[in-house]
Amino acid sequence: MTDVVQQLRHAYSRLTTARQAAMVAENAIDEGRDVFDRDTMGSLRPQVDQICRLGRDAADDVRLAHIAIVAAQQFIDDYCVAVAGRGLAEFTPALGPSTARSGTPTALEAAPTDTGSPPNTNADRN
């Protein structure tokens, strides 16, 4: 049992690293979109619309990945509680909420077990 918990602890740690990377990627995509939007404002070139769409798609993909990572961590933590009497989350520093775009926590933090699509926080980009 100790070996299983140790392996789960390792997996949880790797997911924490992936979660941090997803948060960095989300913020970088949003910052890049802001710069692009500002610098291409008023452009009629069709490539601008395509790039905006690709930026939205990339941000959505990263948010969905973040949701999946959080769900995996929750699953591991729940399993550890069931087999070892305590979870791993209590031994891992909590990550702050993602504040990309709106400056407020996203559904990724508000509903960590949600496996559906995140709310559209980029409605101003449609």
Short mmCIF file of N, CA and C in Angstrom, two decimals:
data_model
loop_
_atom_site.label_atom_id
_atom_site.label_comp_id
_atom_site.label_asym_id
_atom_site.label_seq_id
_atom_site.Cartn_x
_atom_site.Cartn_y
_atom_site.Cartn_z
N MET A 1 0.83 -1.19 0.00
CA MET A 1 0.00 0.00 0.00
C MET A 1 0.88 1.26 0.00
N THR A 2 1.96 1.24 0.74
CA THR A 2 2.85 2.40 0.80
C THR A 2 3.41 2.73 -0.58
N ASP A 3 3.74 1.70 -1.35
CA ASP A 3 4.27 1.92 -2.70
C ASP A 3 3.21 2.57 -3.60
N VAL A 4 1.98 2.13 -3.50
CA VAL A 4 0.89 2.71 -4.30
C VAL A 4 0.71 4.18 -3.96
N VAL A 5 0.67 4.48 -2.68
CA VAL A 5 0.50 5.88 -2.26
C VAL A 5 1.68 6.73 -2.74
N GLN A 6 2.88 6.17 -2.68
CA GLN A 6 4.05 6.91 -3.16
C GLN A 6 3.95 7.20 -4.65
N GLN A 7 3.51 6.21 -5.42
CA GLN A 7 3.33 6.42 -6.86
C GLN A 7 2.24 7.46 -7.13
N LEU A 8 1.18 7.41 -6.37
CA LEU A 8 0.11 8.40 -6.52
C LEU A 8 0.61 9.80 -6.14
N ARG A 9 1.44 9.87 -5.12
CA ARG A 9 2.02 11.15 -4.70
C ARG A 9 2.87 11.72 -5.84
N HIS A 10 3.63 10.84 -6.51
CA HIS A 10 4.47 11.27 -7.63
C HIS A 10 3.59 11.76 -8.79
N ALA A 11 2.54 11.02 -9.10
CA ALA A 11 1.63 11.42 -10.18
C ALA A 11 0.96 12.76 -9.85
N TYR A 12 0.55 12.91 -8.62
CA TYR A 12 -0.09 14.15 -8.18
C TYR A 12 0.87 15.33 -8.33
N SER A 13 2.11 15.11 -7.97
CA SER A 13 3.12 16.16 -8.09
C SER A 13 3.34 16.56 -9.54
N ARG A 14 3.39 15.57 -10.42
CA ARG A 14 3.56 15.87 -11.85
C ARG A 14 2.35 16.62 -12.39
N LEU A 15 1.17 16.27 -11.93
CA LEU A 15 -0.03 16.99 -12.34
C LEU A 15 -0.01 18.44 -11.83
N THR A 16 0.54 18.64 -10.65
CA THR A 16 0.67 20.00 -10.13
C THR A 16 1.57 20.83 -11.04
N THR A 17 2.67 20.24 -11.49
CA THR A 17 3.57 20.92 -12.42
C THR A 17 2.84 21.23 -13.73
N ALA A 18 2.09 20.27 -14.23
CA ALA A 18 1.33 20.48 -15.47
C ALA A 18 0.27 21.56 -15.28
N ARG A 19 -0.34 21.59 -14.12
CA ARG A 19 -1.36 22.61 -13.82
C ARG A 19 -0.75 24.00 -13.82
N GLN A 20 0.42 24.12 -13.22
CA GLN A 20 1.11 25.42 -13.22
C GLN A 20 1.45 25.84 -14.65
N ALA A 21 1.90 24.90 -15.47
CA ALA A 21 2.23 25.21 -16.86
C ALA A 21 0.99 25.62 -17.64
N ALA A 22 -0.13 24.99 -17.37
CA ALA A 22 -1.38 25.37 -18.04
C ALA A 22 -1.78 26.79 -17.68
N MET A 23 -1.59 27.16 -16.43
CA MET A 23 -1.92 28.53 -16.01
C MET A 23 -1.01 29.54 -16.70
N VAL A 24 0.27 29.22 -16.82
CA VAL A 24 1.21 30.10 -17.52
C VAL A 24 0.81 30.22 -18.99
N ALA A 25 0.48 29.08 -19.60
CA ALA A 25 0.09 29.09 -21.01
C ALA A 25 -1.18 29.90 -21.22
N GLU A 26 -2.14 29.74 -20.35
CA GLU A 26 -3.39 30.49 -20.46
C GLU A 26 -3.14 31.99 -20.41
N ASN A 27 -2.33 32.40 -19.47
CA ASN A 27 -2.02 33.83 -19.35
C ASN A 27 -1.23 34.34 -20.56
N ALA A 28 -0.28 33.54 -21.06
CA ALA A 28 0.51 33.95 -22.22
C ALA A 28 -0.36 34.08 -23.46
N ILE A 29 -1.26 33.14 -23.66
CA ILE A 29 -2.18 33.22 -24.80
C ILE A 29 -3.03 34.47 -24.70
N ASP A 30 -3.58 34.72 -23.54
CA ASP A 30 -4.42 35.90 -23.37
C ASP A 30 -3.64 37.20 -23.58
N GLU A 31 -2.42 37.27 -23.07
CA GLU A 31 -1.60 38.46 -23.27
C GLU A 31 -1.26 38.64 -24.75
N GLY A 32 -0.95 37.54 -25.44
CA GLY A 32 -0.65 37.60 -26.87
C GLY A 32 -1.86 38.06 -27.66
N ARG A 33 -3.02 37.57 -27.28
CA ARG A 33 -4.25 38.00 -27.96
C ARG A 33 -4.50 39.48 -27.75
N ASP A 34 -4.24 39.97 -26.55
CA ASP A 34 -4.41 41.41 -26.29
C ASP A 34 -3.51 42.24 -27.19
N VAL A 35 -2.26 41.87 -27.27
CA VAL A 35 -1.30 42.59 -28.12
C VAL A 35 -1.74 42.53 -29.58
N PHE A 36 -2.10 41.34 -30.04
CA PHE A 36 -2.53 41.18 -31.42
C PHE A 36 -3.77 42.02 -31.71
N ASP A 37 -4.75 41.95 -30.82
CA ASP A 37 -5.98 42.72 -31.02
C ASP A 37 -5.70 44.22 -31.10
N ARG A 38 -4.84 44.69 -30.21
CA ARG A 38 -4.51 46.12 -30.18
C ARG A 38 -3.79 46.54 -31.47
N ASP A 39 -2.88 45.70 -31.93
CA ASP A 39 -2.07 46.06 -33.09
C ASP A 39 -2.76 45.83 -34.43
N THR A 40 -3.85 45.10 -34.43
CA THR A 40 -4.55 44.84 -35.69
C THR A 40 -5.95 45.45 -35.72
N MET A 41 -6.24 46.28 -34.74
CA MET A 41 -7.56 46.90 -34.67
C MET A 41 -7.87 47.63 -35.98
N GLY A 42 -9.04 47.36 -36.51
CA GLY A 42 -9.47 48.02 -37.74
C GLY A 42 -9.00 47.34 -39.01
N SER A 43 -8.20 46.30 -38.90
CA SER A 43 -7.71 45.61 -40.09
C SER A 43 -8.85 44.84 -40.76
N LEU A 44 -8.86 44.86 -42.07
CA LEU A 44 -9.85 44.12 -42.84
C LEU A 44 -9.28 42.84 -43.44
N ARG A 45 -8.05 42.55 -43.16
CA ARG A 45 -7.40 41.35 -43.72
C ARG A 45 -8.05 40.10 -43.13
N PRO A 46 -8.37 39.12 -43.97
CA PRO A 46 -9.03 37.91 -43.48
C PRO A 46 -8.16 37.10 -42.51
N GLN A 47 -6.86 37.25 -42.61
CA GLN A 47 -5.97 36.51 -41.72
C GLN A 47 -6.15 36.94 -40.26
N VAL A 48 -6.54 38.19 -40.06
CA VAL A 48 -6.72 38.69 -38.69
C VAL A 48 -7.85 37.92 -38.01
N ASP A 49 -8.97 37.75 -38.70
CA ASP A 49 -10.08 36.99 -38.12
C ASP A 49 -9.67 35.55 -37.85
N GLN A 50 -8.92 34.95 -38.77
CA GLN A 50 -8.48 33.57 -38.59
C GLN A 50 -7.56 33.45 -37.38
N ILE A 51 -6.65 34.38 -37.23
CA ILE A 51 -5.73 34.34 -36.09
C ILE A 51 -6.49 34.55 -34.78
N CYS A 52 -7.47 35.43 -34.78
CA CYS A 52 -8.29 35.63 -33.57
C CYS A 52 -9.02 34.34 -33.20
N ARG A 53 -9.57 33.66 -34.20
CA ARG A 53 -10.26 32.40 -33.95
C ARG A 53 -9.29 31.35 -33.40
N LEU A 54 -8.12 31.27 -33.99
CA LEU A 54 -7.12 30.32 -33.51
C LEU A 54 -6.69 30.63 -32.07
N GLY A 55 -6.59 31.90 -31.74
CA GLY A 55 -6.26 32.29 -30.37
C GLY A 55 -7.33 31.87 -29.39
N ARG A 56 -8.60 32.06 -29.77
CA ARG A 56 -9.71 31.62 -28.92
C ARG A 56 -9.68 30.10 -28.74
N ASP A 57 -9.45 29.39 -29.86
CA ASP A 57 -9.40 27.93 -29.79
C ASP A 57 -8.26 27.45 -28.89
N ALA A 58 -7.11 28.08 -29.01
CA ALA A 58 -5.96 27.69 -28.17
C ALA A 58 -6.27 27.94 -26.70
N ALA A 59 -6.85 29.08 -26.40
CA ALA A 59 -7.19 29.38 -25.01
C ALA A 59 -8.21 28.38 -24.48
N ASP A 60 -9.20 28.04 -25.29
CA ASP A 60 -10.20 27.06 -24.86
C ASP A 60 -9.55 25.69 -24.61
N ASP A 61 -8.64 25.29 -25.49
CA ASP A 61 -7.96 24.00 -25.31
C ASP A 61 -7.16 23.96 -24.01
N VAL A 62 -6.46 25.05 -23.71
CA VAL A 62 -5.67 25.10 -22.48
C VAL A 62 -6.59 25.07 -21.26
N ARG A 63 -7.70 25.78 -21.33
CA ARG A 63 -8.64 25.76 -20.20
C ARG A 63 -9.22 24.36 -20.00
N LEU A 64 -9.56 23.67 -21.09
CA LEU A 64 -10.06 22.30 -20.96
C LEU A 64 -9.00 21.36 -20.40
N ALA A 65 -7.76 21.54 -20.82
CA ALA A 65 -6.67 20.73 -20.27
C ALA A 65 -6.53 20.99 -18.78
N HIS A 66 -6.64 22.24 -18.38
CA HIS A 66 -6.54 22.61 -16.96
C HIS A 66 -7.66 21.93 -16.17
N ILE A 67 -8.86 21.93 -16.71
CA ILE A 67 -9.99 21.28 -16.04
C ILE A 67 -9.71 19.79 -15.88
N ALA A 68 -9.17 19.16 -16.93
CA ALA A 68 -8.87 17.73 -16.87
C ALA A 68 -7.79 17.43 -15.83
N ILE A 69 -6.80 18.29 -15.73
CA ILE A 69 -5.73 18.12 -14.75
C ILE A 69 -6.30 18.21 -13.33
N VAL A 70 -7.13 19.20 -13.10
CA VAL A 70 -7.75 19.37 -11.78
C VAL A 70 -8.60 18.14 -11.44
N ALA A 71 -9.36 17.65 -12.42
CA ALA A 71 -10.19 16.46 -12.19
C ALA A 71 -9.33 15.24 -11.86
N ALA A 72 -8.21 15.08 -12.57
CA ALA A 72 -7.31 13.96 -12.29
C ALA A 72 -6.73 14.06 -10.88
N GLN A 73 -6.34 15.27 -10.48
CA GLN A 73 -5.83 15.44 -9.13
C GLN A 73 -6.89 15.11 -8.09
N GLN A 74 -8.12 15.52 -8.35
CA GLN A 74 -9.20 15.24 -7.41
C GLN A 74 -9.45 13.74 -7.32
N PHE A 75 -9.41 13.06 -8.45
CA PHE A 75 -9.60 11.61 -8.48
C PHE A 75 -8.52 10.91 -7.66
N ILE A 76 -7.27 11.30 -7.86
CA ILE A 76 -6.15 10.72 -7.11
C ILE A 76 -6.31 10.99 -5.62
N ASP A 77 -6.66 12.22 -5.29
CA ASP A 77 -6.82 12.59 -3.89
C ASP A 77 -7.95 11.79 -3.23
N ASP A 78 -9.08 11.67 -3.93
CA ASP A 78 -10.21 10.90 -3.39
C ASP A 78 -9.82 9.43 -3.19
N TYR A 79 -9.07 8.88 -4.13
CA TYR A 79 -8.63 7.49 -4.01
C TYR A 79 -7.73 7.32 -2.79
N CYS A 80 -6.82 8.26 -2.60
CA CYS A 80 -5.91 8.17 -1.44
C CYS A 80 -6.69 8.26 -0.13
N VAL A 81 -7.70 9.09 -0.09
CA VAL A 81 -8.55 9.17 1.11
C VAL A 81 -9.20 7.80 1.35
N ALA A 82 -9.68 7.17 0.28
CA ALA A 82 -10.36 5.88 0.42
C ALA A 82 -9.42 4.77 0.88
N VAL A 83 -8.18 4.76 0.37
CA VAL A 83 -7.29 3.64 0.70
C VAL A 83 -6.33 3.94 1.85
N ALA A 84 -6.01 5.21 2.08
CA ALA A 84 -5.01 5.53 3.09
C ALA A 84 -5.56 6.41 4.21
N GLY A 85 -6.80 6.85 4.09
CA GLY A 85 -7.39 7.64 5.15
C GLY A 85 -7.11 9.13 5.08
N ARG A 86 -6.27 9.55 4.16
CA ARG A 86 -6.02 10.98 3.98
C ARG A 86 -5.61 11.24 2.54
N GLY A 87 -5.90 12.44 2.11
CA GLY A 87 -5.62 12.79 0.72
C GLY A 87 -4.25 13.42 0.55
N LEU A 88 -3.87 13.55 -0.71
CA LEU A 88 -2.59 14.17 -1.03
C LEU A 88 -2.69 15.68 -1.08
N ALA A 89 -3.87 16.20 -1.35
CA ALA A 89 -4.03 17.65 -1.51
C ALA A 89 -3.62 18.41 -0.25
N GLU A 90 -3.82 17.80 0.90
CA GLU A 90 -3.47 18.50 2.14
C GLU A 90 -1.96 18.65 2.33
N PHE A 91 -1.18 17.93 1.53
CA PHE A 91 0.27 18.01 1.62
C PHE A 91 0.90 18.77 0.45
N THR A 92 0.07 19.26 -0.46
CA THR A 92 0.55 19.95 -1.65
C THR A 92 0.10 21.39 -1.59
N PRO A 93 1.03 22.35 -1.80
CA PRO A 93 0.61 23.75 -1.77
C PRO A 93 -0.46 24.00 -2.82
N ALA A 94 -1.48 24.72 -2.42
CA ALA A 94 -2.58 25.03 -3.34
C ALA A 94 -2.12 26.04 -4.38
N LEU A 95 -2.59 25.85 -5.58
CA LEU A 95 -2.33 26.82 -6.64
C LEU A 95 -3.41 27.88 -6.55
N GLY A 96 -3.01 29.09 -6.76
CA GLY A 96 -3.99 30.17 -6.79
C GLY A 96 -4.88 30.05 -7.99
N PRO A 97 -5.99 30.73 -7.95
CA PRO A 97 -6.92 30.67 -9.07
C PRO A 97 -6.33 31.31 -10.32
N SER A 98 -6.74 30.78 -11.45
CA SER A 98 -6.35 31.38 -12.72
C SER A 98 -7.08 32.70 -12.85
N THR A 99 -6.36 33.74 -13.18
CA THR A 99 -6.98 35.06 -13.28
C THR A 99 -6.87 35.62 -14.68
N ALA A 100 -6.62 34.76 -15.63
CA ALA A 100 -6.49 35.23 -17.00
C ALA A 100 -7.79 35.89 -17.45
N ARG A 101 -7.65 36.90 -18.26
CA ARG A 101 -8.75 37.60 -18.89
C ARG A 101 -9.48 38.52 -17.94
N SER A 102 -10.25 37.98 -17.01
CA SER A 102 -11.17 38.81 -16.26
C SER A 102 -10.60 39.32 -14.94
N GLY A 103 -9.52 38.73 -14.46
CA GLY A 103 -8.98 39.12 -13.16
C GLY A 103 -9.70 38.42 -12.02
N THR A 104 -10.65 37.54 -12.34
CA THR A 104 -11.36 36.80 -11.32
C THR A 104 -11.14 35.32 -11.55
N PRO A 105 -11.31 34.50 -10.51
CA PRO A 105 -11.10 33.06 -10.68
C PRO A 105 -11.99 32.50 -11.78
N THR A 106 -11.45 31.58 -12.54
CA THR A 106 -12.23 30.95 -13.61
C THR A 106 -12.94 29.73 -13.07
N ALA A 107 -13.72 29.10 -13.91
CA ALA A 107 -14.41 27.87 -13.54
C ALA A 107 -13.42 26.77 -13.18
N LEU A 108 -12.19 26.91 -13.63
CA LEU A 108 -11.18 25.90 -13.32
C LEU A 108 -10.96 25.79 -11.83
N GLU A 109 -11.02 26.90 -11.14
CA GLU A 109 -10.82 26.88 -9.70
C GLU A 109 -12.15 26.83 -8.97
N ALA A 110 -13.16 27.45 -9.52
CA ALA A 110 -14.45 27.52 -8.85
C ALA A 110 -15.12 26.15 -8.79
N ALA A 111 -14.90 25.32 -9.80
CA ALA A 111 -15.51 24.00 -9.84
C ALA A 111 -14.48 22.97 -10.28
N PRO A 112 -13.55 22.60 -9.39
CA PRO A 112 -12.44 21.74 -9.79
C PRO A 112 -12.85 20.36 -10.28
N THR A 113 -14.05 19.89 -9.99
CA THR A 113 -14.44 18.57 -10.48
C THR A 113 -15.30 18.67 -11.72
N ASP A 114 -15.54 19.86 -12.22
CA ASP A 114 -16.32 20.06 -13.43
C ASP A 114 -15.55 19.52 -14.63
N THR A 115 -16.20 18.67 -15.42
CA THR A 115 -15.53 18.14 -16.60
C THR A 115 -16.18 18.67 -17.88
N GLY A 116 -17.11 19.60 -17.73
CA GLY A 116 -17.75 20.19 -18.90
C GLY A 116 -16.93 21.33 -19.45
N SER A 117 -17.49 22.01 -20.40
CA SER A 117 -16.79 23.14 -21.02
C SER A 117 -16.76 24.32 -20.07
N PRO A 118 -15.68 25.07 -20.06
CA PRO A 118 -15.60 26.25 -19.22
C PRO A 118 -16.51 27.33 -19.76
N PRO A 119 -16.94 28.24 -18.91
CA PRO A 119 -17.75 29.33 -19.41
C PRO A 119 -16.93 30.18 -20.37
N ASN A 120 -17.60 30.81 -21.29
CA ASN A 120 -16.91 31.66 -22.27
C ASN A 120 -16.55 32.98 -21.60
N THR A 121 -15.31 33.09 -21.17
CA THR A 121 -14.86 34.33 -20.52
C THR A 121 -14.34 35.32 -21.54
N ASN A 122 -14.41 34.95 -22.81
CA ASN A 122 -13.88 35.80 -23.87
C ASN A 122 -14.98 36.26 -24.81
N ALA A 123 -16.17 36.50 -24.28
CA ALA A 123 -17.29 36.89 -25.11
C ALA A 123 -17.00 38.18 -25.87
N ASP A 124 -16.14 39.01 -25.30
CA ASP A 124 -15.81 40.27 -25.96
C ASP A 124 -15.00 40.04 -27.22
N ARG A 125 -14.55 38.84 -27.48
CA ARG A 125 -13.72 38.55 -28.65
C ARG A 125 -14.52 37.93 -29.79
N ASN A 126 -15.77 37.63 -29.60
CA ASN A 126 -16.56 36.96 -30.64
C ASN A 126 -16.96 37.87 -31.75
#
